[in-house]
XYZ file of C-alpha atoms in Angstrom:
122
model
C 99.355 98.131 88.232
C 102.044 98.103 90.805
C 105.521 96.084 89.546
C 105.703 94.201 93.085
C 101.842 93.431 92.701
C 102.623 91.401 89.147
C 106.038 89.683 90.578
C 103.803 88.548 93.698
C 101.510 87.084 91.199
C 104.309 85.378 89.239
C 106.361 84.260 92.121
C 102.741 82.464 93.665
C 101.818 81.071 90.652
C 104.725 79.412 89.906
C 105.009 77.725 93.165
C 101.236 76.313 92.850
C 101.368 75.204 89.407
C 104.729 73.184 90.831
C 102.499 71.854 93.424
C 99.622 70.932 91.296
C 101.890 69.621 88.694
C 103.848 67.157 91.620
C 99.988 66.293 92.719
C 99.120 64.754 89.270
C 102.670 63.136 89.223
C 102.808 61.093 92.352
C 99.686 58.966 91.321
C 102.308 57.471 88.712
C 104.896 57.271 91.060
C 103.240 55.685 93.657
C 100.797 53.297 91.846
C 100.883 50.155 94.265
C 100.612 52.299 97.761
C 97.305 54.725 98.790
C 98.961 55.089 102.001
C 102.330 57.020 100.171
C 99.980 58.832 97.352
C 97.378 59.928 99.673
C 100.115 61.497 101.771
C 102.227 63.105 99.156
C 99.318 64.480 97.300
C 97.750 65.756 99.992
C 100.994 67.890 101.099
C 101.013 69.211 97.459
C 97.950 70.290 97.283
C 97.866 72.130 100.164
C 100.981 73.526 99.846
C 99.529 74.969 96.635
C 96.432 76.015 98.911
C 98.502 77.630 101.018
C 100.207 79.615 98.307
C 97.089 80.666 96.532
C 95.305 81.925 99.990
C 98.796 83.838 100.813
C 98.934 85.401 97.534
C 95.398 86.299 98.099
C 95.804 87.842 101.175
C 98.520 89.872 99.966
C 96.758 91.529 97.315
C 93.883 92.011 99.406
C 96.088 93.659 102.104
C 97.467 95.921 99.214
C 94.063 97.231 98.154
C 92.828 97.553 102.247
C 96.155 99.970 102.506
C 94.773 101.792 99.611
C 91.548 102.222 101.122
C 89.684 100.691 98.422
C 85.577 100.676 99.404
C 85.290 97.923 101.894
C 81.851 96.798 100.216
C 83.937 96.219 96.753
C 86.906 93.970 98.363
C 84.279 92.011 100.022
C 82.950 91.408 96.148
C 86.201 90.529 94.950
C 87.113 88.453 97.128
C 83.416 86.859 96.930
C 83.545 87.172 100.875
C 81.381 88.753 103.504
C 85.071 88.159 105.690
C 87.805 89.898 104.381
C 89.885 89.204 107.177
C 89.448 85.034 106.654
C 92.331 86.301 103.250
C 94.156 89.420 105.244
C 96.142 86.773 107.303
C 99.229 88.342 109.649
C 100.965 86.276 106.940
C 99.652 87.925 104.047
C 100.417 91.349 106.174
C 103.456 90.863 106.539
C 104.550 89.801 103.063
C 102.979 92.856 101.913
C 105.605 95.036 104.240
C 108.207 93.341 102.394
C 107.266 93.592 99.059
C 106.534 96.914 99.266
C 109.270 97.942 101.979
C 107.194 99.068 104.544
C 109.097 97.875 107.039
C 112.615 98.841 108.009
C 114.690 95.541 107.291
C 115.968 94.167 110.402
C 116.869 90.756 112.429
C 115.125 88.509 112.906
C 112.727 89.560 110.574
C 109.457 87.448 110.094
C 109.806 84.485 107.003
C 106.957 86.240 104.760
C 108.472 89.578 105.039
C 111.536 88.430 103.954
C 109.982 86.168 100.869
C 108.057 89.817 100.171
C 111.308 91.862 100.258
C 113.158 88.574 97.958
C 110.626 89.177 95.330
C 110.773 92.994 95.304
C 114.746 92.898 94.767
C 113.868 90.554 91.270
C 112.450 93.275 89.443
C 115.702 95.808 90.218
């Protein structure tokens, strides 16, 4: 298993379980207002959402680039649509964590998050 696969998965997981844990939290913080806790828990958990599909994505781009069967991702990811996971997002972030991409300016924000959790493990 790649190093930069297993950070990705740290790195993601870390930032959803923050925004699942801040989703069960702001029910006790905001006890007397729907209006607030509606709002606020909604942003978590789609925040989280948005990290899991990313993280997703990634991994699935990884295994795409290794030319894993097409017919087996489409199993894993328990998807007739591959592509609805391999977002430009999830592309990119790949090129940074594996340095596929000459660093340069401006450089897109997942790339760069990709290439910040590649330099953890040296």
């Amino acid at each position: 298993m790649p190093e930069e696969l297993l950070a990705l998965v740290r790195h993601h997981s870390r930032a959803i379980t923050m925004y699942l844990a801040r989703a069960q939290s702001v029910g006790s913080l905001h006890e007397g207002s729907m209006t607030e806790w509606r709002r606020l828990v909604l942003y978590a958990l789609t925040d989280a959402l948005a990290h899991n599909h990313l993280l997703v994505g990634t991994i699935a781009a990884y295994l795409q680039r290794e030319e894993l069967d097409p017919e087996l991702l489409r199993r894993y990811l328990q998807s007739p649509h591959p592509d609805r996971y391999i977002s430009r997002e999830a592309v990119q972030h790949l090129d940074g964590l594996i340095g596929a991409r000459a660093e340069g300016s401006p450089e897109p924000t997942w790339t760069e998050v990709g290439r910040h959790i590649a330099r953890e493990l040296r």
